């Protein structure tokens, strides 16, 4: 991730996958509990490992909250491709983002890329914010 405060819009391609995460900064939260943020992401990774990699997420999506920090994701409108394995990979990339930019809440889109389409398409969306 680039140094300094996060850009308003940043696309992070997840290495060795056909996925990318678009991060949209929604502001810095002073005194955010970074331990709660790390716990939500790490607990999320551990939770996803209970499912088969190619099992689809439920239609209502997924959310986890700890210490006033909420992380939520759902399928994009008209899509139902988001699997638990994909979400595990995205959470791993998201962990890098929150370490690079502590205190910043964000929205995100999960993009899937096909070889012939460099823009990809959104298969999931969510947010990570302090309540």
PDB file of C-alpha atoms in Angstrom:
ATOM      1  CA  UNK A   1       0.000   0.000   0.000  1.00  0.00           C
ATOM      2  CA  UNK A   2       1.246   3.531  -0.760  1.00  0.00           C
ATOM      3  CA  UNK A   3       2.610   5.533   2.194  1.00  0.00           C
ATOM      4  CA  UNK A   4       0.695   8.368   3.819  1.00  0.00           C
ATOM      5  CA  UNK A   5      -3.029   8.723   4.344  1.00  0.00           C
ATOM      6  CA  UNK A   6      -5.166   6.487   2.126  1.00  0.00           C
ATOM      7  CA  UNK A   7      -6.352   7.726  -1.221  1.00  0.00           C
ATOM      8  CA  UNK A   8     -10.098   8.349  -1.556  1.00  0.00           C
ATOM      9  CA  UNK A   9     -10.194   5.402  -3.975  1.00  0.00           C
ATOM     10  CA  UNK A  10      -7.564   2.685  -4.095  1.00  0.00           C
ATOM     11  CA  UNK A  11      -7.618  -0.596  -6.033  1.00  0.00           C
ATOM     12  CA  UNK A  12      -5.613  -3.424  -4.480  1.00  0.00           C
ATOM     13  CA  UNK A  13      -5.130  -6.469  -6.714  1.00  0.00           C
ATOM     14  CA  UNK A  14      -4.815  -9.607  -4.600  1.00  0.00           C
ATOM     15  CA  UNK A  15      -1.683 -11.454  -5.657  1.00  0.00           C
ATOM     16  CA  UNK A  16      -2.055 -14.790  -7.471  1.00  0.00           C
ATOM     17  CA  UNK A  17      -5.854 -14.467  -7.690  1.00  0.00           C
ATOM     18  CA  UNK A  18      -8.470 -13.089 -10.059  1.00  0.00           C
ATOM     19  CA  UNK A  19      -9.702 -10.750  -7.293  1.00  0.00           C
ATOM     20  CA  UNK A  20      -9.190  -7.131  -6.378  1.00  0.00           C
ATOM     21  CA  UNK A  21     -10.501  -4.937  -3.581  1.00  0.00           C
ATOM     22  CA  UNK A  22     -11.486  -1.317  -4.195  1.00  0.00           C
ATOM     23  CA  UNK A  23     -11.118   0.671  -0.992  1.00  0.00           C
ATOM     24  CA  UNK A  24     -13.002   3.944  -0.528  1.00  0.00           C
ATOM     25  CA  UNK A  25     -11.836   5.904   2.510  1.00  0.00           C
ATOM     26  CA  UNK A  26     -14.731   7.349   4.513  1.00  0.00           C
ATOM     27  CA  UNK A  27     -12.646   9.211   7.042  1.00  0.00           C
ATOM     28  CA  UNK A  28     -10.285   9.005   9.951  1.00  0.00           C
ATOM     29  CA  UNK A  29     -11.717   8.126  13.337  1.00  0.00           C
ATOM     30  CA  UNK A  30      -9.650   9.564  16.197  1.00  0.00           C
ATOM     31  CA  UNK A  31      -9.059   7.145  19.063  1.00  0.00           C
ATOM     32  CA  UNK A  32     -10.367   4.117  17.166  1.00  0.00           C
ATOM     33  CA  UNK A  33      -9.578   0.874  18.980  1.00  0.00           C
ATOM     34  CA  UNK A  34      -7.086  -0.698  16.559  1.00  0.00           C
ATOM     35  CA  UNK A  35      -6.949  -3.871  18.654  1.00  0.00           C
ATOM     36  CA  UNK A  36     -10.687  -4.343  18.013  1.00  0.00           C
ATOM     37  CA  UNK A  37     -10.120  -3.806  14.280  1.00  0.00           C
ATOM     38  CA  UNK A  38      -7.361  -6.434  14.163  1.00  0.00           C
ATOM     39  CA  UNK A  39      -9.492  -8.826  16.223  1.00  0.00           C
ATOM     40  CA  UNK A  40     -12.478  -8.485  13.858  1.00  0.00           C
ATOM     41  CA  UNK A  41     -10.333  -9.225  10.815  1.00  0.00           C
ATOM     42  CA  UNK A  42      -8.433 -12.119  12.389  1.00  0.00           C
ATOM     43  CA  UNK A  43     -11.615 -13.614  13.883  1.00  0.00           C
ATOM     44  CA  UNK A  44     -13.217 -13.241  10.454  1.00  0.00           C
ATOM     45  CA  UNK A  45     -10.365 -15.154   8.819  1.00  0.00           C
ATOM     46  CA  UNK A  46     -10.638 -17.921  11.411  1.00  0.00           C
ATOM     47  CA  UNK A  47     -14.412 -18.092  10.959  1.00  0.00           C
ATOM     48  CA  UNK A  48     -14.173 -18.411   7.176  1.00  0.00           C
ATOM     49  CA  UNK A  49     -11.847 -21.385   7.510  1.00  0.00           C
ATOM     50  CA  UNK A  50     -14.737 -23.430   8.935  1.00  0.00           C
ATOM     51  CA  UNK A  51     -16.393 -23.488   5.500  1.00  0.00           C
ATOM     52  CA  UNK A  52     -15.456 -25.196   2.272  1.00  0.00           C
ATOM     53  CA  UNK A  53     -13.423 -22.877   0.057  1.00  0.00           C
ATOM     54  CA  UNK A  54     -15.912 -22.923  -2.814  1.00  0.00           C
ATOM     55  CA  UNK A  55     -19.063 -22.759  -0.644  1.00  0.00           C
ATOM     56  CA  UNK A  56     -21.047 -19.620  -1.413  1.00  0.00           C
ATOM     57  CA  UNK A  57     -21.723 -17.065   1.302  1.00  0.00           C
ATOM     58  CA  UNK A  58     -25.349 -16.879   2.450  1.00  0.00           C
ATOM     59  CA  UNK A  59     -27.616 -14.445   0.636  1.00  0.00           C
ATOM     60  CA  UNK A  60     -27.768 -12.110   3.640  1.00  0.00           C
ATOM     61  CA  UNK A  61     -23.949 -11.807   3.683  1.00  0.00           C
ATOM     62  CA  UNK A  62     -21.758 -11.737   6.767  1.00  0.00           C
ATOM     63  CA  UNK A  63     -20.905  -9.301   9.552  1.00  0.00           C
ATOM     64  CA  UNK A  64     -18.819  -9.211  12.694  1.00  0.00           C
ATOM     65  CA  UNK A  65     -18.526  -6.529  15.371  1.00  0.00           C
ATOM     66  CA  UNK A  66     -16.059  -6.048  18.198  1.00  0.00           C
ATOM     67  CA  UNK A  67     -15.483  -3.050  20.440  1.00  0.00           C
ATOM     68  CA  UNK A  68     -17.628  -0.725  18.309  1.00  0.00           C
ATOM     69  CA  UNK A  69     -15.943  -1.729  15.038  1.00  0.00           C
ATOM     70  CA  UNK A  70     -18.236  -3.346  12.456  1.00  0.00           C
ATOM     71  CA  UNK A  71     -17.166  -5.231   9.324  1.00  0.00           C
ATOM     72  CA  UNK A  72     -19.907  -6.278   6.929  1.00  0.00           C
ATOM     73  CA  UNK A  73     -19.993  -7.776   3.432  1.00  0.00           C
ATOM     74  CA  UNK A  74     -22.685  -8.978   1.063  1.00  0.00           C
ATOM     75  CA  UNK A  75     -23.161 -10.124  -2.483  1.00  0.00           C
ATOM     76  CA  UNK A  76     -23.339  -7.367  -5.091  1.00  0.00           C
ATOM     77  CA  UNK A  77     -26.781  -6.834  -6.606  1.00  0.00           C
ATOM     78  CA  UNK A  78     -27.516  -9.569  -9.097  1.00  0.00           C
ATOM     79  CA  UNK A  79     -24.462 -11.611  -8.117  1.00  0.00           C
ATOM     80  CA  UNK A  80     -24.077 -14.636  -5.874  1.00  0.00           C
ATOM     81  CA  UNK A  81     -20.513 -15.618  -6.639  1.00  0.00           C
ATOM     82  CA  UNK A  82     -18.830 -14.602  -3.400  1.00  0.00           C
ATOM     83  CA  UNK A  83     -17.448 -17.719  -1.707  1.00  0.00           C
ATOM     84  CA  UNK A  84     -15.943 -18.247   1.726  1.00  0.00           C
ATOM     85  CA  UNK A  85     -12.559 -18.891   0.104  1.00  0.00           C
ATOM     86  CA  UNK A  86     -12.710 -15.553  -1.724  1.00  0.00           C
ATOM     87  CA  UNK A  87     -13.687 -13.794   1.500  1.00  0.00           C
ATOM     88  CA  UNK A  88     -10.705 -15.355   3.308  1.00  0.00           C
ATOM     89  CA  UNK A  89      -8.378 -13.952   0.635  1.00  0.00           C
ATOM     90  CA  UNK A  90     -10.047 -10.522   0.761  1.00  0.00           C
ATOM     91  CA  UNK A  91      -9.764 -10.393   4.562  1.00  0.00           C
ATOM     92  CA  UNK A  92      -6.057 -11.146   4.281  1.00  0.00           C
ATOM     93  CA  UNK A  93      -5.634  -8.193   1.893  1.00  0.00           C
ATOM     94  CA  UNK A  94      -7.831  -6.036   4.103  1.00  0.00           C
ATOM     95  CA  UNK A  95      -5.545  -6.786   7.040  1.00  0.00           C
ATOM     96  CA  UNK A  96      -2.703  -5.098   5.125  1.00  0.00           C
ATOM     97  CA  UNK A  97      -4.882  -2.045   4.470  1.00  0.00           C
ATOM     98  CA  UNK A  98      -5.834  -1.512   8.119  1.00  0.00           C
ATOM     99  CA  UNK A  99      -2.211  -1.923   9.184  1.00  0.00           C
ATOM    100  CA  UNK A 100      -1.053   0.608   6.577  1.00  0.00           C
ATOM    101  CA  UNK A 101      -3.797   3.131   7.451  1.00  0.00           C
ATOM    102  CA  UNK A 102      -4.744   2.842  11.137  1.00  0.00           C
ATOM    103  CA  UNK A 103      -7.781   4.851  12.163  1.00  0.00           C
ATOM    104  CA  UNK A 104      -9.402   5.023   8.708  1.00  0.00           C
ATOM    105  CA  UNK A 105     -12.857   3.567   8.140  1.00  0.00           C
ATOM    106  CA  UNK A 106     -13.719   2.479   4.604  1.00  0.00           C
ATOM    107  CA  UNK A 107     -16.186   1.020   2.175  1.00  0.00           C
ATOM    108  CA  UNK A 108     -15.079  -1.605  -0.316  1.00  0.00           C
ATOM    109  CA  UNK A 109     -16.016  -3.487  -3.459  1.00  0.00           C
ATOM    110  CA  UNK A 110     -14.716  -6.942  -4.266  1.00  0.00           C
ATOM    111  CA  UNK A 111     -13.950  -7.246  -7.973  1.00  0.00           C
ATOM    112  CA  UNK A 112     -13.455 -10.391 -10.016  1.00  0.00           C
ATOM    113  CA  UNK A 113     -11.359 -10.170 -13.155  1.00  0.00           C
ATOM    114  CA  UNK A 114     -11.556 -12.173 -16.353  1.00  0.00           C
ATOM    115  CA  UNK A 115      -8.574 -12.329 -18.681  1.00  0.00           C
ATOM    116  CA  UNK A 116     -10.324 -10.371 -21.421  1.00  0.00           C
ATOM    117  CA  UNK A 117     -11.856  -7.720 -19.128  1.00  0.00           C
ATOM    118  CA  UNK A 118      -9.385  -5.430 -17.353  1.00  0.00           C
ATOM    119  CA  UNK A 119     -12.144  -3.628 -15.405  1.00  0.00           C
ATOM    120  CA  UNK A 120     -13.635  -6.750 -13.877  1.00  0.00           C
ATOM    121  CA  UNK A 121     -17.007  -6.759 -12.195  1.00  0.00           C
ATOM    122  CA  UNK A 122     -18.197  -6.330  -8.620  1.00  0.00           C
ATOM    123  CA  UNK A 123     -19.210  -9.548  -6.841  1.00  0.00           C
ATOM    124  CA  UNK A 124     -19.403  -8.199  -3.288  1.00  0.00           C
ATOM    125  CA  UNK A 125     -19.453  -4.974  -1.339  1.00  0.00           C
ATOM    126  CA  UNK A 126     -19.299  -3.858   2.249  1.00  0.00           C
ATOM    127  CA  UNK A 127     -17.899  -1.519   4.820  1.00  0.00           C
ATOM    128  CA  UNK A 128     -15.610  -1.409   7.835  1.00  0.00           C
ATOM    129  CA  UNK A 129     -16.521   1.355  10.238  1.00  0.00           C
ATOM    130  CA  UNK A 130     -16.481   2.481  13.798  1.00  0.00           C
ATOM    131  CA  UNK A 131     -19.884   2.841  15.431  1.00  0.00           C
TER     132      UNK A 131
END
